[in-house]
PDB file of C-alpha atoms in Angstrom:
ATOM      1  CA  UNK A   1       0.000   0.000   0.000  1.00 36.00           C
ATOM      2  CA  UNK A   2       1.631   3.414  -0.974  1.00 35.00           C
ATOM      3  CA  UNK A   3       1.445   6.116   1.549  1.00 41.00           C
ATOM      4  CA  UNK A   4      -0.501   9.374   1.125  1.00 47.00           C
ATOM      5  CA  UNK A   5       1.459  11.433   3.823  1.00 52.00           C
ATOM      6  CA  UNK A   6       2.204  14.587   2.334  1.00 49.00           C
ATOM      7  CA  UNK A   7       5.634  16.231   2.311  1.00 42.00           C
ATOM      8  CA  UNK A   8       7.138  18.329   4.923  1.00 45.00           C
ATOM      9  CA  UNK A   9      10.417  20.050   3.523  1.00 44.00           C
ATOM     10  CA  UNK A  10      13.031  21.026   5.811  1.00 42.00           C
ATOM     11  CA  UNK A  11      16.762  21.559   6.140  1.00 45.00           C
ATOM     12  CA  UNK A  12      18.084  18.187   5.158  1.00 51.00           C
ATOM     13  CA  UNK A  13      21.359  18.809   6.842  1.00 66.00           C
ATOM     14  CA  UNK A  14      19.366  18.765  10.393  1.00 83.00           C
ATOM     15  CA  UNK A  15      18.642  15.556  12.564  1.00 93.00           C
ATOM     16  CA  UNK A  16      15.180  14.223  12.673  1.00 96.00           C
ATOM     17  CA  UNK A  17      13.641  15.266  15.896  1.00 97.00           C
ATOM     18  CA  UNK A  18      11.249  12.656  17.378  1.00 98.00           C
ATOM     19  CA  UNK A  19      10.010  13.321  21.366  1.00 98.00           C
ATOM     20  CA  UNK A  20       7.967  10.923  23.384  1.00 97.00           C
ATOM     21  CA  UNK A  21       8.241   7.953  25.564  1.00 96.00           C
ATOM     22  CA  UNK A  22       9.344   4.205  25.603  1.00 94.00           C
ATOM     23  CA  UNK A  23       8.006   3.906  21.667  1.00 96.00           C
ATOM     24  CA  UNK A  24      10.951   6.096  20.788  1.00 97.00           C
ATOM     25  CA  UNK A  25      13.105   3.945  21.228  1.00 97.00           C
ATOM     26  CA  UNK A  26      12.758   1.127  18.372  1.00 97.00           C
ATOM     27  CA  UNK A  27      13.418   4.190  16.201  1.00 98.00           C
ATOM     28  CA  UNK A  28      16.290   5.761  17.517  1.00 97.00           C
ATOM     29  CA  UNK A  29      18.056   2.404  17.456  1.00 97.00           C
ATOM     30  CA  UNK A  30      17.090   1.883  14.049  1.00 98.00           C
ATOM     31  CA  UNK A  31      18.067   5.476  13.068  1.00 97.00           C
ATOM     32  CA  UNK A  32      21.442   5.075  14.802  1.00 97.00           C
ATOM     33  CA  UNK A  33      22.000   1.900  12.891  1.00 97.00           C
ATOM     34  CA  UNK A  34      21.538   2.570   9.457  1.00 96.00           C
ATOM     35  CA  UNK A  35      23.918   5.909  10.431  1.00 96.00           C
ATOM     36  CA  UNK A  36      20.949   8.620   9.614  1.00 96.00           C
ATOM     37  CA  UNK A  37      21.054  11.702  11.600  1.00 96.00           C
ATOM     38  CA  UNK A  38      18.569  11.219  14.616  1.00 97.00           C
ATOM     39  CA  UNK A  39      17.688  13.075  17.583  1.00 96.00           C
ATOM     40  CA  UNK A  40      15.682  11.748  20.317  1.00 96.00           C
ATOM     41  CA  UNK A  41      14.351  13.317  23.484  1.00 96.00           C
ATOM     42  CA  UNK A  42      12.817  10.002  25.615  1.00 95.00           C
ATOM     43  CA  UNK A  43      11.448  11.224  28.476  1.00 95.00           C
ATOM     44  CA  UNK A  44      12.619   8.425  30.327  1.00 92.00           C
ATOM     45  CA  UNK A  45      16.564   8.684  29.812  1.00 92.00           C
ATOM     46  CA  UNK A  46      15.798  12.808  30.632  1.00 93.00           C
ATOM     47  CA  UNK A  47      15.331  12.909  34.622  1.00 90.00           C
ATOM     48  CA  UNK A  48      13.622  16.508  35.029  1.00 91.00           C
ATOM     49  CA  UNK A  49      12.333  16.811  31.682  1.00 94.00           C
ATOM     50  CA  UNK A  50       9.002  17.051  32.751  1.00 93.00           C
ATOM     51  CA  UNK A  51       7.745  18.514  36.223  1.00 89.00           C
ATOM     52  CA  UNK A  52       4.097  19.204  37.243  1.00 84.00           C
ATOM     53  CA  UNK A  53       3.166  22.542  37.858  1.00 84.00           C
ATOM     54  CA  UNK A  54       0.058  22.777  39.891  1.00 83.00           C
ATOM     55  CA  UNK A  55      -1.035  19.254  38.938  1.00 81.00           C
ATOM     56  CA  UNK A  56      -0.543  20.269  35.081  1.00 85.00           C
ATOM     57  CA  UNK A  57       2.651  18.498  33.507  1.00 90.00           C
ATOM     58  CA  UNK A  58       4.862  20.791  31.783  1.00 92.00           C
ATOM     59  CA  UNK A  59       8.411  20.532  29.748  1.00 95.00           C
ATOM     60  CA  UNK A  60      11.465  21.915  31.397  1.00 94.00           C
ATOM     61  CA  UNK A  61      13.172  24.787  29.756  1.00 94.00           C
ATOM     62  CA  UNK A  62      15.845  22.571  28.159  1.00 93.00           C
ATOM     63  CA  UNK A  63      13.289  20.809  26.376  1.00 95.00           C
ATOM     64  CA  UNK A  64      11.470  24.059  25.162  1.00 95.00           C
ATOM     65  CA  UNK A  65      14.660  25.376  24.134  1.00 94.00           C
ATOM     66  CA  UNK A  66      15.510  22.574  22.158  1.00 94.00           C
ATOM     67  CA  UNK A  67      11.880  22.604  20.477  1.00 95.00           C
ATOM     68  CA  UNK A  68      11.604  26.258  19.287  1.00 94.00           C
ATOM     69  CA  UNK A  69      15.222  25.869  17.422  1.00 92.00           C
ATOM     70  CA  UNK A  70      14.781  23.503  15.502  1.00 93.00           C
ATOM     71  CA  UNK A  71      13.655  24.014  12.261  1.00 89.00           C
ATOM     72  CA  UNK A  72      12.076  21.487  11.322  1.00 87.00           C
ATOM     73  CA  UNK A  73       9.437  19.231  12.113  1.00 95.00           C
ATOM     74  CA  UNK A  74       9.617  17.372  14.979  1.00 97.00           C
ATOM     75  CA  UNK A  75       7.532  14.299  15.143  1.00 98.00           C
ATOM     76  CA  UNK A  76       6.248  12.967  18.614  1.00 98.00           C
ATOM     77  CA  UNK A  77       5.449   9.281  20.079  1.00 98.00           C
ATOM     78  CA  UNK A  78       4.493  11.259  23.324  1.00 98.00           C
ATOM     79  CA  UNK A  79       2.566   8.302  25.471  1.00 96.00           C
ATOM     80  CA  UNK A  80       0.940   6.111  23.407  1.00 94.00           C
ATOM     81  CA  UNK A  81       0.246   3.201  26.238  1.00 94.00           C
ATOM     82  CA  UNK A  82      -2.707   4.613  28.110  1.00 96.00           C
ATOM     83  CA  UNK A  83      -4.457   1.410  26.508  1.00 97.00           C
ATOM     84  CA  UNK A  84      -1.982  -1.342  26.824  1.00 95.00           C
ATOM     85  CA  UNK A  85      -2.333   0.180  30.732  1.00 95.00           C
ATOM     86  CA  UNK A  86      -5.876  -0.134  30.625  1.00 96.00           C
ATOM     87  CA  UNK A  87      -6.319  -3.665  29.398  1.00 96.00           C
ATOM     88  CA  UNK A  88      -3.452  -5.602  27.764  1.00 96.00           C
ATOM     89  CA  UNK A  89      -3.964  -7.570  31.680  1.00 97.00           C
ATOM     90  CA  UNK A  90      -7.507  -8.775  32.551  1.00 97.00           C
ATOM     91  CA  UNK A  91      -9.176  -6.461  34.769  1.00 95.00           C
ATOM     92  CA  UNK A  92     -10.414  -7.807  38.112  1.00 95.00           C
ATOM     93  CA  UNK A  93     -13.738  -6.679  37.105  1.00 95.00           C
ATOM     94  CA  UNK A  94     -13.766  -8.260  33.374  1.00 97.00           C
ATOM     95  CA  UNK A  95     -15.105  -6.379  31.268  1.00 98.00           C
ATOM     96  CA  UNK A  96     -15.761  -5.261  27.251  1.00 98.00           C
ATOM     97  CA  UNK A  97     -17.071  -3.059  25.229  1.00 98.00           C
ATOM     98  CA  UNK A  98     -18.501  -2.701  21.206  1.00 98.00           C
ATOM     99  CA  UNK A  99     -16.425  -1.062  19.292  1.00 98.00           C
ATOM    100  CA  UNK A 100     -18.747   1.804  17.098  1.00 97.00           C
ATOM    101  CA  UNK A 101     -16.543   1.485  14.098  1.00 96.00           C
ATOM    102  CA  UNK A 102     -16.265  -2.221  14.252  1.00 97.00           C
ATOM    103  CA  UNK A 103     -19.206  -3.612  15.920  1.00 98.00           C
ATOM    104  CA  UNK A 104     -18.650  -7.554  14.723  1.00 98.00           C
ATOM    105  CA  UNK A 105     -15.423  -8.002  16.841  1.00 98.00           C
ATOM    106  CA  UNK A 106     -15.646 -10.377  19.110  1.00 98.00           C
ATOM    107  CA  UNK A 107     -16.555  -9.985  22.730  1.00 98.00           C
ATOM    108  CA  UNK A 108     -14.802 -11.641  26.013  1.00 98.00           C
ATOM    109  CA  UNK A 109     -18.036 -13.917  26.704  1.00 97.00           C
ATOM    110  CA  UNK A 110     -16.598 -13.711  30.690  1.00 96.00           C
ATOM    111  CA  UNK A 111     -16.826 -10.146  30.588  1.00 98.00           C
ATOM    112  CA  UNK A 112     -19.544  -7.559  31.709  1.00 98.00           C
ATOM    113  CA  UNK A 113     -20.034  -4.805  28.567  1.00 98.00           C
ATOM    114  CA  UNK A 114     -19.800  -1.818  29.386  1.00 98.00           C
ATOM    115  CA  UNK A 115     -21.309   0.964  26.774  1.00 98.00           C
ATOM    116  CA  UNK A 116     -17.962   2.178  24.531  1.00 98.00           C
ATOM    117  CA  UNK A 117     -18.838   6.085  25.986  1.00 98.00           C
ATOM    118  CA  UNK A 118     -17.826   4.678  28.958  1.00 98.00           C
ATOM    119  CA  UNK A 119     -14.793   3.005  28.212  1.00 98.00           C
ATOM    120  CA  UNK A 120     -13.637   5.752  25.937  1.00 98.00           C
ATOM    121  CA  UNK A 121     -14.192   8.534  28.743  1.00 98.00           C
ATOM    122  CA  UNK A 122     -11.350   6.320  30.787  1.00 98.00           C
ATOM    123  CA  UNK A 123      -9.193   6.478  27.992  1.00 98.00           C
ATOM    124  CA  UNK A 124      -9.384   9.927  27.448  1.00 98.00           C
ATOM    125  CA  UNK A 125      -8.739  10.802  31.228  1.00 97.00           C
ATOM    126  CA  UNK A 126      -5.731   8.464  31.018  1.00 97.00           C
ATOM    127  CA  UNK A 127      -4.183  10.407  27.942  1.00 97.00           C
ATOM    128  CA  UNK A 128      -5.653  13.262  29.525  1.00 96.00           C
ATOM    129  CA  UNK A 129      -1.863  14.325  30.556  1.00 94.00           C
ATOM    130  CA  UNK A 130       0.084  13.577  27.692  1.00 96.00           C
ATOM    131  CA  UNK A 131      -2.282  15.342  25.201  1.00 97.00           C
ATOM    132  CA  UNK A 132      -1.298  18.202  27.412  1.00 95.00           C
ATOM    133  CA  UNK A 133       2.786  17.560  26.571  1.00 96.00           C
ATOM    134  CA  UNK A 134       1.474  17.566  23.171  1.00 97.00           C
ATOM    135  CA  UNK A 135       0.070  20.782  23.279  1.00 97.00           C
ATOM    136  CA  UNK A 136       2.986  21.922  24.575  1.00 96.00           C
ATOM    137  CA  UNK A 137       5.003  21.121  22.233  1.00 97.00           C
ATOM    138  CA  UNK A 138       2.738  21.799  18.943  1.00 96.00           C
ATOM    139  CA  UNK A 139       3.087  25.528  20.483  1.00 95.00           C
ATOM    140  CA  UNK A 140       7.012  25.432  20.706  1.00 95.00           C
ATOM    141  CA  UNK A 141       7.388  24.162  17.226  1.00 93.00           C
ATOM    142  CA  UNK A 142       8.762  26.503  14.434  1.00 88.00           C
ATOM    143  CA  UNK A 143       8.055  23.726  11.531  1.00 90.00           C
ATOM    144  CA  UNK A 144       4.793  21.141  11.452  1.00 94.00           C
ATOM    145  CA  UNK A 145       4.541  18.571  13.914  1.00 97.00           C
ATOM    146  CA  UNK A 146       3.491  14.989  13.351  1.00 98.00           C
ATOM    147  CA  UNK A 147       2.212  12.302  15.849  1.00 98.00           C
ATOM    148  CA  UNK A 148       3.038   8.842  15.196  1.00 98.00           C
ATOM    149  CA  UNK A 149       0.511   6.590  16.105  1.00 98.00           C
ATOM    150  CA  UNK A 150       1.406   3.724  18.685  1.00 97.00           C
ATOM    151  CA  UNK A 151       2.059   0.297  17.602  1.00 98.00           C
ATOM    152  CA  UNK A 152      -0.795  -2.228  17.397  1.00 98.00           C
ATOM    153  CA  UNK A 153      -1.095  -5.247  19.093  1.00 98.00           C
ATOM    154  CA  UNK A 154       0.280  -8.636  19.355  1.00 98.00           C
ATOM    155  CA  UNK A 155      -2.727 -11.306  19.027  1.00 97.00           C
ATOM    156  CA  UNK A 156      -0.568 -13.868  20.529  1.00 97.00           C
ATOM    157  CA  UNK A 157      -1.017 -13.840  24.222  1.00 96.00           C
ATOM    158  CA  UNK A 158       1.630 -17.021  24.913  1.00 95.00           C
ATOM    159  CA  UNK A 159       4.410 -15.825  22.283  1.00 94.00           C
ATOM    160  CA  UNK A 160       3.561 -12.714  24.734  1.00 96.00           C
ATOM    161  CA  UNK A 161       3.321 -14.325  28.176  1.00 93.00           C
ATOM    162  CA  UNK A 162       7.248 -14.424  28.709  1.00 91.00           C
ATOM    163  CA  UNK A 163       7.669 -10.444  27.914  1.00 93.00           C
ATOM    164  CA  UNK A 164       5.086  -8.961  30.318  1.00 90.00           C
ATOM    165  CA  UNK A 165       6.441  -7.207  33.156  1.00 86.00           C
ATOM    166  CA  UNK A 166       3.936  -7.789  35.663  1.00 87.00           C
ATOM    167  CA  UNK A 167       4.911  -6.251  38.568  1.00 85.00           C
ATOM    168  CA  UNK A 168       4.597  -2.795  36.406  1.00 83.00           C
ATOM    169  CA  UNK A 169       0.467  -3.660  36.547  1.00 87.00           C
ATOM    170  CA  UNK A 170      -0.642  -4.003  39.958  1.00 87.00           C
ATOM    171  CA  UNK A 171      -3.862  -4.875  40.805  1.00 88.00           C
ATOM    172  CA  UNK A 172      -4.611  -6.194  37.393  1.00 92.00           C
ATOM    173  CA  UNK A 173      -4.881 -10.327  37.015  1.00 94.00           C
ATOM    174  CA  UNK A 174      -2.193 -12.416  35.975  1.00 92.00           C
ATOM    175  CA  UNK A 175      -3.501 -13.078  32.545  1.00 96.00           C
ATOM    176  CA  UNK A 176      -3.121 -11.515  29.442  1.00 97.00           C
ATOM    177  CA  UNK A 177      -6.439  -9.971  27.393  1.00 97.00           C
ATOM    178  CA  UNK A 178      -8.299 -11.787  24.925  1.00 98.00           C
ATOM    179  CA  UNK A 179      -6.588 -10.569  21.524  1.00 98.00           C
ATOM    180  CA  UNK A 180      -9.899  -8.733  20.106  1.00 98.00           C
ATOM    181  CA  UNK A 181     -10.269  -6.971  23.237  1.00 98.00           C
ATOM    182  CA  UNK A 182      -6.692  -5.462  23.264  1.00 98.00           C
ATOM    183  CA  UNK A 183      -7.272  -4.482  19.415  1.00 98.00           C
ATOM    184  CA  UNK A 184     -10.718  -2.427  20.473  1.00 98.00           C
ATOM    185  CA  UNK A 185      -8.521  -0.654  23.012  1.00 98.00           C
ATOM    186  CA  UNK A 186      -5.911   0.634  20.844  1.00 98.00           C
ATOM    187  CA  UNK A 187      -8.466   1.557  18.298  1.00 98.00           C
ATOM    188  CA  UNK A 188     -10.147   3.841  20.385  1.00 98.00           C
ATOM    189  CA  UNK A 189      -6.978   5.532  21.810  1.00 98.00           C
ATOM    190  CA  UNK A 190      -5.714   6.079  18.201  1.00 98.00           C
ATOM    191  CA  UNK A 191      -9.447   7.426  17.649  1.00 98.00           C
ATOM    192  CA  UNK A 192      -9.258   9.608  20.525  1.00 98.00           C
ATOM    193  CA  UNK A 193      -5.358  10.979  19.876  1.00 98.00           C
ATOM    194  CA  UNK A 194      -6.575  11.375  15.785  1.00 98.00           C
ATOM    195  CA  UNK A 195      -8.944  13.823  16.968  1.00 98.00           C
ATOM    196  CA  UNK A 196      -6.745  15.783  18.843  1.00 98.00           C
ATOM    197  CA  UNK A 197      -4.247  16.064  16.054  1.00 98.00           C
ATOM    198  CA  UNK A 198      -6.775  17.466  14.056  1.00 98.00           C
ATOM    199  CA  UNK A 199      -8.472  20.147  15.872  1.00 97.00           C
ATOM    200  CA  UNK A 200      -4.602  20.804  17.129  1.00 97.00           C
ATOM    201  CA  UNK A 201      -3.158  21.042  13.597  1.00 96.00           C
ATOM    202  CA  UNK A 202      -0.742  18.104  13.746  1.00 98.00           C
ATOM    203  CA  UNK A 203      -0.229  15.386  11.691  1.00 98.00           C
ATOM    204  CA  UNK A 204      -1.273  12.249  12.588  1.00 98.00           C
ATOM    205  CA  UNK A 205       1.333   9.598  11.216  1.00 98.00           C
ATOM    206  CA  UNK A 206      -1.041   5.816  11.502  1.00 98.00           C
ATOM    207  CA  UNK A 207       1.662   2.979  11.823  1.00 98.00           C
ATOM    208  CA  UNK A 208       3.046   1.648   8.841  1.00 98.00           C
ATOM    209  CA  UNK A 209       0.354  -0.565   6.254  1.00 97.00           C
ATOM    210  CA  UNK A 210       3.092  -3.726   6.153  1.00 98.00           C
ATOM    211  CA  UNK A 211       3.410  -3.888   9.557  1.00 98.00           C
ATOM    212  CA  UNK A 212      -0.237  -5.190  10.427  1.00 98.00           C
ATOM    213  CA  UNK A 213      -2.098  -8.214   9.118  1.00 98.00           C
ATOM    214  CA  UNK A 214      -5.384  -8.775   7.683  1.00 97.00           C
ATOM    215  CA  UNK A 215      -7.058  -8.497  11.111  1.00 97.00           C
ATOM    216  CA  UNK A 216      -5.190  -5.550  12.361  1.00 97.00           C
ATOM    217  CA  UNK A 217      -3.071  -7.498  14.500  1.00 98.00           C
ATOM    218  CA  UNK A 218       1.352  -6.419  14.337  1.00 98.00           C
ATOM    219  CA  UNK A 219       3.076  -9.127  12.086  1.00 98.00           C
ATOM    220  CA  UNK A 220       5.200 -11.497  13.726  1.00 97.00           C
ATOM    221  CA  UNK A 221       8.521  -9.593  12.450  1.00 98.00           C
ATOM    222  CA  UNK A 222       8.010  -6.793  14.135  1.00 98.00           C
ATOM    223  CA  UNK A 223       7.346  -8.203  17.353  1.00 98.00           C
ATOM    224  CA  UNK A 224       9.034  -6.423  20.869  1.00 96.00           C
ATOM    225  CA  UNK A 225       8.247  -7.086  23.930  1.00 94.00           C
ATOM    226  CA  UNK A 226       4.409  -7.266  23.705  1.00 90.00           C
ATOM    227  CA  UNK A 227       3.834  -3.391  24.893  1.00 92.00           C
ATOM    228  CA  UNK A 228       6.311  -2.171  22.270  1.00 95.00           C
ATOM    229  CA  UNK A 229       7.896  -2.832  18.549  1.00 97.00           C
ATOM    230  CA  UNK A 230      11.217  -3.899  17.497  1.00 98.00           C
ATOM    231  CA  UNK A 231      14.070  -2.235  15.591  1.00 98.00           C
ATOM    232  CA  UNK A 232      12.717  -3.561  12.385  1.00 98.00           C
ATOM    233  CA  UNK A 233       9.359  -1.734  12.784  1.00 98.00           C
ATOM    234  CA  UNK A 234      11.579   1.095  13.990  1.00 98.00           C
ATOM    235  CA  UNK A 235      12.859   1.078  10.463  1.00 98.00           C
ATOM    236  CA  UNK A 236       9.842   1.687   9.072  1.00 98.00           C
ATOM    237  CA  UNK A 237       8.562   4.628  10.604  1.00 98.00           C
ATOM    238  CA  UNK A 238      12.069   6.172  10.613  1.00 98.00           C
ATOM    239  CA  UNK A 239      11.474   5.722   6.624  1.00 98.00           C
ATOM    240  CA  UNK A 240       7.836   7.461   7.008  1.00 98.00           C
ATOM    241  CA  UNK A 241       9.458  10.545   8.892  1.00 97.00           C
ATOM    242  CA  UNK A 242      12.569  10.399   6.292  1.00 96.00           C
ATOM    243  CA  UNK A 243       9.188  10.882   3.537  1.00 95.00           C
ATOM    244  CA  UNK A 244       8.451  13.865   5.664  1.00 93.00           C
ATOM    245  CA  UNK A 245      10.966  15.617   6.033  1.00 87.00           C
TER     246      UNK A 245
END
């Protein structure tokens, strides 16, 4: 399938700039091994990049500083996990939901249904915070900005099972989600970030066609850990920003 992401020219003598979280990282190590100029600010290797300011989260002045020079765009992978948080582990209260755009999924038959409003408003109080980072930085941007949507899921829960760190979910029940469920839940949060990107003018960048099969469901090669993709999926969206930039 050929992409229809327009063009955003820049200097092509400057890094790309990519900011976010732990899905940074399978393209940064891609970047840095094909030897392609790549700049990445992960939140998580940045101690004090972020501090809360009356309960809001807000970027540190490094960060800004760093955003309003470069020229560029700078594409973000800010959060992307509220869902894998909410329900890649079963819930002690099991539970489901329809899924407006795709109402023929399956559905858990041990789980209570809950109306998708419902479900949806938890997501969006859950990404609540990092659509807030995002704001911040589509305002400290000189070029366009572009989200990159989050991976999707791995239907496999036993090729998964291994890869889980379970102590990071507390509360939740030591079993992995059926696959269909998982799939609803990062539908919705793709929904819900799509529709911030554009009433925010930002560019929502969905993951790459050849990485998904024909249930929507990430490909076997481009398998991570379960909450993340590999280096080899990091290839391909470093070649969807390189069509960018």
């Amino acid at each position: 399938m050929m992409s229809t992401l327009p063009y955003v020219r820049m200097d092509t003598q400057q890094p790309i700039l990519c900011i976010g979280h732990s899905h940074v990282v399978s393209v940064a190590q891609a970047a840095a091994a094909l030897d392609i100029p790549f700049k990445a600010l992960n939140f998580w290797e940045m101690p004090g990049a972020i501090a809360l300011e009356n309960g809001v989260p807000r970027l540190s002045l490094q960060v800004e500083q760093q955003l309003r020079e470069h020229p560029g765009p700078v594409f973000s992978m800010v959060g992307g996990a509220a869902h894998g948080v909410l329900g890649m582990l079963v819930h002690p209260r099991r539970f489901d939901f329809v899924l407006p755009t795709q109402p023929l999924l399956p559905l858990d038959p041990a789980a209570e249904v809950l109306p998708a409003l419902a479900v949806q408003r938890v997501l969006e109080s859950m990404t609540a915070e990092y659509l807030a980072l995002m704001s911040q930085v589509r305002r400290l941007c000189a070029g366009q900005m572009c989200h990159v949507e989050s991976p999707p899921p791995y239907a496999d829960a036993g090729r998964m099972h291994a890869d889980v760190p379970w102590g990071m979910y507390p509360g939740m029940c030591q079993e992995i989600s059926p696959a269909a469920f998982r799939y609803k839940l990062w539908r919705l949060h793709s929904q819900i970030v799509r529709e911030w990107c554009s009433e925010a003018g930002v560019l929502f960048v969905p993951c790459p066609p050849e990485t998904v099969d024909e249930s929507g469901f990430m490909r076997e090669p481009y398998y991570g850990d379960g909450a993340h993709a590999n280096v080899t999926y990091g290839e391909l969206v470093l070649e969807q920003m390189r069509r960018l930039v």
